[in-house]
Amino acid sequence: MEIKVDRADNQRTAHKAYFMSVVLLVCTFFSYFTYVIFTVPIIGIVGELDKTGNVIVTEIDPLGRAFEEGIQVGDRVIEVDSKPANEFEMFVKYSRVEKAESILVDSHISGSKLYTFDMGGLSSIPKKEMIFSFIVPLFFFIANLIISIILYVKCKHDKAAVILVLYFLLIGFTYYASPVAVRIDTIGRFMMAGLLPVIPFVFLYFMNVYLRRHNIEFIYKSRFMVVVILLLELVVIINFILAVTDVFAPTAFESSAFLTYITLIIGYGLCLYCLIDVYRKPRHAKLKPLFKIMLISHALAFTPFVVLNLFPLLLFGTQLVVHHFSTLFLIALPVGYLYLFTSKKLFDVDFVVTRFKYYASLALVPSLIVTTLLVITLQTESYFWVGFKFFIIVYSSMTLLLYLKEQIDYRYRPKIFKQMYSLQEGLDRYSSALSKVMKRDDLERSLSQEIRTLMPVEDICFFTIDKATGSIEYPENMKICEGDHKLLLGRRSLKVADIVTLEDGLCLIIGQRNDQLYAIWIGNKVNNTKFNVDELRWFKTVANYTSILNENLYLIQNLLDDLETEMQKGRGASPWVLRLIFCLSENERRRLASDLHDSALQDQLIWFRKLETFLTDYKYELSSESMQQLYDIKEGLLDVIFQIRETCNELRPPLLKELGLQQALDSLLDHMRLHVNFDVQFKVEPLQSMLSEEQITAVYRIVQELLRNTSKHAQADKVWIELSQMNDQVYFTYKDDGVGMDLHQMESSFSHMGMSGIRERVISLEGEIEFHSEKGQGFEVQIMLPTILSSSRGENEHERDSYLIS
């Protein structure tokens, strides 16, 4: 036990260490990327050397400062930071101009001009750069981070969930690192070029682990996969070396980019192919909704970037659209997985995610109102930009505050507001008291006592509302006026847990039966205060509890009434009552057989083995007389073990339901032939219908009892047993050639011979039985049993199933 506790403690410590290290890593990288975004401007110039060694602008980033300053494709960059442009380190290695404070450009339109770039605070950052280089990546990063945290907190012991957390963190980080990589930052470049190709393969690994629990292989092992993994490792290593060292020639940068694009396309193609493959297979029908959402999410998220950016870069060396636009579709990924979580198709994190969704919808309208008022008050010219910033801040804050408010309510509200804690205590106390309630009077007493304990009310009365007759039955001390009377009868839609405000109190519906409503009148508080929201919610909860128990008490009372009525009838018990009794009897037999087998029989076997071991060890040390006595004890133990096994088999016939009636009877007769001195002939025709366990058990017990009677009283030489079926009736015949009996004197001996039990078993199964016998002419029993049992009805017309006890 101590080892298990230590192992659990070690696992918890490992999980905490893993979580804290990830949190530290996330905070570090996030802080660094944010610092770079706000301190290093994007210049956005891509160039190449012409024949004379001049740097010619070939591409301008729409988010860069060069685009804002009006620099155009074809312009010549003369100097960067007062040095020749063709000697600038960023240009030599990456053919880009970034991380520069000033550049001298010779334009074919405006001539030579010196441009300076510095970060003069948030106001100096262009709006497009702020939106696409910070706000959108930040929003996507936070969305992925929230999903990762929720998933880890709820499913941290699930390996597949941890891999999915890694998948979301990688996507969020690479997206947030993309504007840093554009600035040719070392860490940002490695995060993009080194980790981005890994993301599709992390998803493949996640799906393999997750679907293993459903016995589904997501991606098949092959040589092709080995080649892909090796290529992936090669790309990561090359990009890492290029990002942090100057080992390779500058031209190697283009080769590295080519490998990155190829790896991304292969990884994306594999993910899409495997999702389509598992989705179209018929044997995966149960998981088709999961595969469908995943397929749509990944196709929407990655296809625009692959088709509009990666393929054109590989084929033509340019992009059809800027990547800032195509990567916006990545938002489909967290949205799709949020849907999978809320619909419980992936992991069981429904509650937390649903609460966020609920609070996000609540915060939407107030955030819009507050944002509109702020924008109007500020009277700024850029309404859209200012409004967008305020809306993001207000909406996120309100959603988070609503969620935190729920957590604070759960932890601290019962301590601050003692009444709330008392109501919860009262609910616990009342639900505990319900387990001891057996009568409606006890139920009323418990409910009344609990309400008086929690609230200072004037009085409490129980009454009934009959919608059919339009009448209300209530005690004399209940305060109800004519207006209350009309109000209660006029409300046709009253149901359990409804609260109706009356002139002198409340009416709470606590039960319903057809057109009758069972209600409680609760008088006003003696301190003249109104019932608050928490108290009204408590009343509704208590009403639902009471309604369930009230319904059960009603059903139990009806059952007892039906039993009493059946017992008082002169014709004896009805089939369903007898069936209930026999089912209870069979259950007791099974329980007794199980107890005998698991306790007495096992103890006998243990002592038998000990005795055998003793006889073997001391064979030559004991006298012959002692050995003989011990051998006699051993034989006696064997007899006792055999008798206990026989008793267990009689009490609970082995594999009775699994073997079926014919094979069970064959086994019984084979066993009986070893112990009786008469011959048994068994003739059976294949049964057309599958009999229930009750029917099989009944016929088996009848044959047991008849064979037992024959061996004790009949003095027979032969017994004939026939079993057949015609239409929906099973016919059973038992006949022997014994001494027989006088049927007129038969009734007195029925109880002694077990015949009454046979007759009652047949009646319980709604069958018919006939006895035929004369002295010296043997004994015959003919039984007819229906294969389908009808539903018997009690005195109050409640249906009784044939399987009251299983």
PDB file of N, CA, C and O in Angstrom, residues 597-648:
ATOM      1  N   HIS A 597     -20.497 -22.373  -2.267  1.00  0.00           N
ATOM      2  CA  HIS A 597     -19.348 -22.616  -3.137  1.00  0.00           C
ATOM      3  C   HIS A 597     -18.138 -21.787  -2.703  1.00  0.00           C
ATOM      4  O   HIS A 597     -17.002 -22.273  -2.697  1.00  0.00           O
ATOM      5  N   ASP A 598     -18.390 -20.526  -2.331  1.00  0.00           N
ATOM      6  CA  ASP A 598     -17.272 -19.634  -2.026  1.00  0.00           C
ATOM      7  C   ASP A 598     -16.754 -19.761  -0.608  1.00  0.00           C
ATOM      8  O   ASP A 598     -15.653 -19.300  -0.324  1.00  0.00           O
ATOM      9  N   SER A 599     -17.545 -20.352   0.288  1.00  0.00           N
ATOM     10  CA  SER A 599     -17.088 -20.448   1.677  1.00  0.00           C
ATOM     11  C   SER A 599     -16.860 -21.903   2.089  1.00  0.00           C
ATOM     12  O   SER A 599     -15.724 -22.363   2.206  1.00  0.00           O
ATOM     13  N   ALA A 600     -17.960 -22.657   2.294  1.00  0.00           N
ATOM     14  CA  ALA A 600     -17.835 -24.028   2.816  1.00  0.00           C
ATOM     15  C   ALA A 600     -17.017 -24.925   1.889  1.00  0.00           C
ATOM     16  O   ALA A 600     -16.121 -25.648   2.325  1.00  0.00           O
ATOM     17  N   LEU A 601     -17.312 -24.897   0.591  1.00  0.00           N
ATOM     18  CA  LEU A 601     -16.609 -25.770  -0.344  1.00  0.00           C
ATOM     19  C   LEU A 601     -15.124 -25.430  -0.409  1.00  0.00           C
ATOM     20  O   LEU A 601     -14.261 -26.332  -0.412  1.00  0.00           O
ATOM     21  N   GLN A 602     -14.805 -24.147  -0.459  1.00  0.00           N
ATOM     22  CA  GLN A 602     -13.397 -23.756  -0.533  1.00  0.00           C
ATOM     23  C   GLN A 602     -12.640 -24.137   0.735  1.00  0.00           C
ATOM     24  O   GLN A 602     -11.485 -24.578   0.675  1.00  0.00           O
ATOM     25  N   ASP A 603     -13.295 -23.987   1.894  1.00  0.00           N
ATOM     26  CA  ASP A 603     -12.656 -24.401   3.146  1.00  0.00           C
ATOM     27  C   ASP A 603     -12.395 -25.900   3.156  1.00  0.00           C
ATOM     28  O   ASP A 603     -11.325 -26.365   3.593  1.00  0.00           O
ATOM     29  N   GLN A 604     -13.379 -26.678   2.667  1.00  0.00           N
ATOM     30  CA  GLN A 604     -13.198 -28.131   2.613  1.00  0.00           C
ATOM     31  C   GLN A 604     -12.032 -28.503   1.699  1.00  0.00           C
ATOM     32  O   GLN A 604     -11.238 -29.398   2.016  1.00  0.00           O
ATOM     33  N   LEU A 605     -11.919 -27.839   0.586  1.00  0.00           N
ATOM     34  CA  LEU A 605     -10.823 -28.136  -0.346  1.00  0.00           C
ATOM     35  C   LEU A 605      -9.471 -27.796   0.267  1.00  0.00           C
ATOM     36  O   LEU A 605      -8.485 -28.516   0.069  1.00  0.00           O
ATOM     37  N   ILE A 606      -9.423 -26.667   0.998  1.00  0.00           N
ATOM     38  CA  ILE A 606      -8.155 -26.293   1.652  1.00  0.00           C
ATOM     39  C   ILE A 606      -7.730 -27.358   2.659  1.00  0.00           C
ATOM     40  O   ILE A 606      -6.569 -27.793   2.680  1.00  0.00           O
ATOM     41  N   TRP A 607      -8.702 -27.798   3.494  1.00  0.00           N
ATOM     42  CA  TRP A 607      -8.365 -28.821   4.497  1.00  0.00           C
ATOM     43  C   TRP A 607      -8.037 -30.148   3.823  1.00  0.00           C
ATOM     44  O   TRP A 607      -7.161 -30.892   4.313  1.00  0.00           O
ATOM     45  N   PHE A 608      -8.684 -30.450   2.729  1.00  0.00           N
ATOM     46  CA  PHE A 608      -8.390 -31.696   2.023  1.00  0.00           C
ATOM     47  C   PHE A 608      -6.948 -31.684   1.498  1.00  0.00           C
ATOM     48  O   PHE A 608      -6.212 -32.674   1.615  1.00  0.00           O
ATOM     49  N   ARG A 609      -6.540 -30.530   0.915  1.00  0.00           N
ATOM     50  CA  ARG A 609      -5.166 -30.444   0.401  1.00  0.00           C
ATOM     51  C   ARG A 609      -4.137 -30.499   1.533  1.00  0.00           C
ATOM     52  O   ARG A 609      -3.060 -31.094   1.390  1.00  0.00           O
ATOM     53  N   LYS A 610      -4.467 -29.865   2.652  1.00  0.00           N
ATOM     54  CA  LYS A 610      -3.562 -29.946   3.796  1.00  0.00           C
ATOM     55  C   LYS A 610      -3.414 -31.385   4.292  1.00  0.00           C
ATOM     56  O   LYS A 610      -2.313 -31.827   4.646  1.00  0.00           O
ATOM     57  N   LEU A 611      -4.537 -32.104   4.313  1.00  0.00           N
ATOM     58  CA  LEU A 611      -4.487 -33.501   4.740  1.00  0.00           C
ATOM     59  C   LEU A 611      -3.661 -34.330   3.768  1.00  0.00           C
ATOM     60  O   LEU A 611      -2.865 -35.202   4.188  1.00  0.00           O
ATOM     61  N   GLU A 612      -3.847 -34.109   2.467  1.00  0.00           N
ATOM     62  CA  GLU A 612      -3.045 -34.828   1.473  1.00  0.00           C
ATOM     63  C   GLU A 612      -1.558 -34.560   1.667  1.00  0.00           C
ATOM     64  O   GLU A 612      -0.720 -35.467   1.607  1.00  0.00           O
ATOM     65  N   THR A 613      -1.210 -33.291   1.896  1.00  0.00           N
ATOM     66  CA  THR A 613       0.198 -32.933   2.118  1.00  0.00           C
ATOM     67  C   THR A 613       0.748 -33.610   3.376  1.00  0.00           C
ATOM     68  O   THR A 613       1.880 -34.118   3.386  1.00  0.00           O
ATOM     69  N   PHE A 614      -0.084 -33.629   4.426  1.00  0.00           N
ATOM     70  CA  PHE A 614       0.341 -34.272   5.672  1.00  0.00           C
ATOM     71  C   PHE A 614       0.590 -35.760   5.461  1.00  0.00           C
ATOM     72  O   PHE A 614       1.594 -36.318   5.953  1.00  0.00           O
ATOM     73  N   LEU A 615      -0.315 -36.438   4.737  1.00  0.00           N
ATOM     74  CA  LEU A 615      -0.161 -37.875   4.494  1.00  0.00           C
ATOM     75  C   LEU A 615       1.097 -38.156   3.674  1.00  0.00           C
ATOM     76  O   LEU A 615       1.768 -39.169   3.874  1.00  0.00           O
ATOM     77  N   THR A 616       1.425 -37.267   2.756  1.00  0.00           N
ATOM     78  CA  THR A 616       2.629 -37.455   1.940  1.00  0.00           C
ATOM     79  C   THR A 616       3.900 -37.238   2.756  1.00  0.00           C
ATOM     80  O   THR A 616       4.876 -38.002   2.647  1.00  0.00           O
ATOM     81  N   ASP A 617       3.902 -36.218   3.602  1.00  0.00           N
ATOM     82  CA  ASP A 617       5.104 -35.871   4.357  1.00  0.00           C
ATOM     83  C   ASP A 617       5.398 -36.859   5.485  1.00  0.00           C
ATOM     84  O   ASP A 617       6.567 -37.117   5.808  1.00  0.00           O
ATOM     85  N   TYR A 618       4.334 -37.402   6.100  1.00  0.00           N
ATOM     86  CA  TYR A 618       4.532 -38.266   7.274  1.00  0.00           C
ATOM     87  C   TYR A 618       4.109 -39.702   6.995  1.00  0.00           C
ATOM     88  O   TYR A 618       3.650 -40.416   7.884  1.00  0.00           O
ATOM     89  N   LYS A 619       4.226 -40.092   5.745  1.00  0.00           N
ATOM     90  CA  LYS A 619       3.791 -41.436   5.333  1.00  0.00           C
ATOM     91  C   LYS A 619       4.523 -42.527   6.110  1.00  0.00           C
ATOM     92  O   LYS A 619       3.929 -43.549   6.483  1.00  0.00           O
ATOM     93  N   TYR A 620       5.813 -42.371   6.357  1.00  0.00           N
ATOM     94  CA  TYR A 620       6.615 -43.417   6.990  1.00  0.00           C
ATOM     95  C   TYR A 620       6.804 -43.183   8.489  1.00  0.00           C
ATOM     96  O   TYR A 620       7.483 -43.942   9.162  1.00  0.00           O
ATOM     97  N   GLU A 621       6.240 -42.140   9.021  1.00  0.00           N
ATOM     98  CA  GLU A 621       6.415 -41.842  10.440  1.00  0.00           C
ATOM     99  C   GLU A 621       5.197 -42.232  11.272  1.00  0.00           C
ATOM    100  O   GLU A 621       5.285 -42.317  12.496  1.00  0.00           O
ATOM    101  N   LEU A 622       4.033 -42.402  10.623  1.00  0.00           N
ATOM    102  CA  LEU A 622       2.816 -42.759  11.348  1.00  0.00           C
ATOM    103  C   LEU A 622       2.583 -44.259  11.291  1.00  0.00           C
ATOM    104  O   LEU A 622       2.993 -44.936  10.340  1.00  0.00           O
ATOM    105  N   SER A 623       1.857 -44.724  12.295  1.00  0.00           N
ATOM    106  CA  SER A 623       1.509 -46.155  12.316  1.00  0.00           C
ATOM    107  C   SER A 623       0.463 -46.450  11.262  1.00  0.00           C
ATOM    108  O   SER A 623      -0.222 -45.547  10.764  1.00  0.00           O
ATOM    109  N   SER A 624       0.323 -47.738  10.947  1.00  0.00           N
ATOM    110  CA  SER A 624      -0.651 -48.124   9.916  1.00  0.00           C
ATOM    111  C   SER A 624      -2.074 -47.806  10.341  1.00  0.00           C
ATOM    112  O   SER A 624      -2.923 -47.449   9.520  1.00  0.00           O
ATOM    113  N   GLU A 625      -2.375 -47.941  11.652  1.00  0.00           N
ATOM    114  CA  GLU A 625      -3.729 -47.636  12.133  1.00  0.00           C
ATOM    115  C   GLU A 625      -4.034 -46.139  11.961  1.00  0.00           C
ATOM    116  O   GLU A 625      -5.122 -45.763  11.526  1.00  0.00           O
ATOM    117  N   SER A 626      -3.040 -45.321  12.337  1.00  0.00           N
ATOM    118  CA  SER A 626      -3.249 -43.870  12.183  1.00  0.00           C
ATOM    119  C   SER A 626      -3.409 -43.493  10.718  1.00  0.00           C
ATOM    120  O   SER A 626      -4.269 -42.664  10.360  1.00  0.00           O
ATOM    121  N   MET A 627      -2.608 -44.087   9.871  1.00  0.00           N
ATOM    122  CA  MET A 627      -2.717 -43.811   8.443  1.00  0.00           C
ATOM    123  C   MET A 627      -4.080 -44.216   7.915  1.00  0.00           C
ATOM    124  O   MET A 627      -4.684 -43.501   7.105  1.00  0.00           O
ATOM    125  N   GLN A 628      -4.605 -45.350   8.362  1.00  0.00           N
ATOM    126  CA  GLN A 628      -5.913 -45.819   7.904  1.00  0.00           C
ATOM    127  C   GLN A 628      -7.017 -44.849   8.329  1.00  0.00           C
ATOM    128  O   GLN A 628      -7.922 -44.537   7.563  1.00  0.00           O
ATOM    129  N   GLN A 629      -6.921 -44.394   9.591  1.00  0.00           N
ATOM    130  CA  GLN A 629      -7.921 -43.441  10.072  1.00  0.00           C
ATOM    131  C   GLN A 629      -7.872 -42.128   9.264  1.00  0.00           C
ATOM    132  O   GLN A 629      -8.906 -41.541   8.932  1.00  0.00           O
ATOM    133  N   LEU A 630      -6.641 -41.681   8.994  1.00  0.00           N
ATOM    134  CA  LEU A 630      -6.509 -40.456   8.204  1.00  0.00           C
ATOM    135  C   LEU A 630      -7.029 -40.642   6.783  1.00  0.00           C
ATOM    136  O   LEU A 630      -7.634 -39.721   6.204  1.00  0.00           O
ATOM    137  N   TYR A 631      -6.794 -41.820   6.199  1.00  0.00           N
ATOM    138  CA  TYR A 631      -7.343 -42.095   4.868  1.00  0.00           C
ATOM    139  C   TYR A 631      -8.876 -42.111   4.905  1.00  0.00           C
ATOM    140  O   TYR A 631      -9.532 -41.660   3.959  1.00  0.00           O
ATOM    141  N   ASP A 632      -9.449 -42.627   5.991  1.00  0.00           N
ATOM    142  CA  ASP A 632     -10.916 -42.614   6.131  1.00  0.00           C
ATOM    143  C   ASP A 632     -11.433 -41.178   6.212  1.00  0.00           C
ATOM    144  O   ASP A 632     -12.474 -40.834   5.632  1.00  0.00           O
ATOM    145  N   ILE A 633     -10.692 -40.358   6.978  1.00  0.00           N
ATOM    146  CA  ILE A 633     -11.084 -38.937   7.065  1.00  0.00           C
ATOM    147  C   ILE A 633     -10.994 -38.274   5.695  1.00  0.00           C
ATOM    148  O   ILE A 633     -11.851 -37.474   5.305  1.00  0.00           O
ATOM    149  N   LYS A 634      -9.947 -38.636   4.942  1.00  0.00           N
ATOM    150  CA  LYS A 634      -9.779 -38.086   3.599  1.00  0.00           C
ATOM    151  C   LYS A 634     -10.953 -38.465   2.701  1.00  0.00           C
ATOM    152  O   LYS A 634     -11.502 -37.625   1.980  1.00  0.00           O
ATOM    153  N   GLU A 635     -11.359 -39.747   2.764  1.00  0.00           N
ATOM    154  CA  GLU A 635     -12.499 -40.181   1.952  1.00  0.00           C
ATOM    155  C   GLU A 635     -13.775 -39.481   2.395  1.00  0.00           C
ATOM    156  O   GLU A 635     -14.621 -39.117   1.578  1.00  0.00           O
ATOM    157  N   GLY A 636     -13.903 -39.283   3.726  1.00  0.00           N
ATOM    158  CA  GLY A 636     -15.083 -38.563   4.217  1.00  0.00           C
ATOM    159  C   GLY A 636     -15.118 -37.130   3.724  1.00  0.00           C
ATOM    160  O   GLY A 636     -16.176 -36.613   3.346  1.00  0.00           O
ATOM    161  N   LEU A 637     -13.950 -36.482   3.704  1.00  0.00           N
ATOM    162  CA  LEU A 637     -13.876 -35.120   3.172  1.00  0.00           C
ATOM    163  C   LEU A 637     -14.257 -35.079   1.692  1.00  0.00           C
ATOM    164  O   LEU A 637     -14.959 -34.174   1.237  1.00  0.00           O
ATOM    165  N   LEU A 638     -13.786 -36.075   0.942  1.00  0.00           N
ATOM    166  CA  LEU A 638     -14.145 -36.132  -0.476  1.00  0.00           C
ATOM    167  C   LEU A 638     -15.646 -36.267  -0.648  1.00  0.00           C
ATOM    168  O   LEU A 638     -16.245 -35.651  -1.545  1.00  0.00           O
ATOM    169  N   ASP A 639     -16.279 -37.107   0.201  1.00  0.00           N
ATOM    170  CA  ASP A 639     -17.742 -37.262   0.119  1.00  0.00           C
ATOM    171  C   ASP A 639     -18.450 -35.946   0.420  1.00  0.00           C
ATOM    172  O   ASP A 639     -19.423 -35.582  -0.252  1.00  0.00           O
ATOM    173  N   VAL A 640     -17.960 -35.236   1.447  1.00  0.00           N
ATOM    174  CA  VAL A 640     -18.583 -33.952   1.806  1.00  0.00           C
ATOM    175  C   VAL A 640     -18.422 -32.942   0.667  1.00  0.00           C
ATOM    176  O   VAL A 640     -19.363 -32.220   0.313  1.00  0.00           O
ATOM    177  N   ILE A 641     -17.216 -32.894   0.069  1.00  0.00           N
ATOM    178  CA  ILE A 641     -16.982 -31.990  -1.062  1.00  0.00           C
ATOM    179  C   ILE A 641     -17.913 -32.318  -2.216  1.00  0.00           C
ATOM    180  O   ILE A 641     -18.498 -31.423  -2.849  1.00  0.00           O
ATOM    181  N   PHE A 642     -18.061 -33.629  -2.493  1.00  0.00           N
ATOM    182  CA  PHE A 642     -18.950 -34.046  -3.579  1.00  0.00           C
ATOM    183  C   PHE A 642     -20.392 -33.646  -3.287  1.00  0.00           C
ATOM    184  O   PHE A 642     -21.107 -33.155  -4.169  1.00  0.00           O
ATOM    185  N   GLN A 643     -20.832 -33.830  -2.024  1.00  0.00           N
ATOM    186  CA  GLN A 643     -22.210 -33.484  -1.665  1.00  0.00           C
ATOM    187  C   GLN A 643     -22.460 -31.986  -1.768  1.00  0.00           C
ATOM    188  O   GLN A 643     -23.521 -31.550  -2.219  1.00  0.00           O
ATOM    189  N   ILE A 644     -21.451 -31.182  -1.343  1.00  0.00           N
ATOM    190  CA  ILE A 644     -21.617 -29.722  -1.446  1.00  0.00           C
ATOM    191  C   ILE A 644     -21.708 -29.305  -2.908  1.00  0.00           C
ATOM    192  O   ILE A 644     -22.533 -28.459  -3.284  1.00  0.00           O
ATOM    193  N   ARG A 645     -20.878 -29.923  -3.760  1.00  0.00           N
ATOM    194  CA  ARG A 645     -20.939 -29.604  -5.192  1.00  0.00           C
ATOM    195  C   ARG A 645     -22.291 -30.003  -5.777  1.00  0.00           C
ATOM    196  O   ARG A 645     -22.872 -29.279  -6.587  1.00  0.00           O
ATOM    197  N   GLU A 646     -22.784 -31.165  -5.364  1.00  0.00           N
ATOM    198  CA  GLU A 646     -24.093 -31.601  -5.845  1.00  0.00           C
ATOM    199  C   GLU A 646     -25.180 -30.625  -5.405  1.00  0.00           C
ATOM    200  O   GLU A 646     -26.072 -30.276  -6.186  1.00  0.00           O
ATOM    201  N   THR A 647     -25.088 -30.212  -4.157  1.00  0.00           N
ATOM    202  CA  THR A 647     -26.089 -29.260  -3.645  1.00  0.00           C
ATOM    203  C   THR A 647     -26.018 -27.938  -4.406  1.00  0.00           C
ATOM    204  O   THR A 647     -27.049 -27.356  -4.759  1.00  0.00           O
ATOM    205  N   CYS A 648     -24.792 -27.445  -4.658  1.00  0.00           N
ATOM    206  CA  CYS A 648     -24.636 -26.187  -5.424  1.00  0.00           C
ATOM    207  C   CYS A 648     -25.222 -26.328  -6.820  1.00  0.00           C
ATOM    208  O   CYS A 648     -25.878 -25.401  -7.327  1.00  0.00           O
TER     209      CYS A 648
END
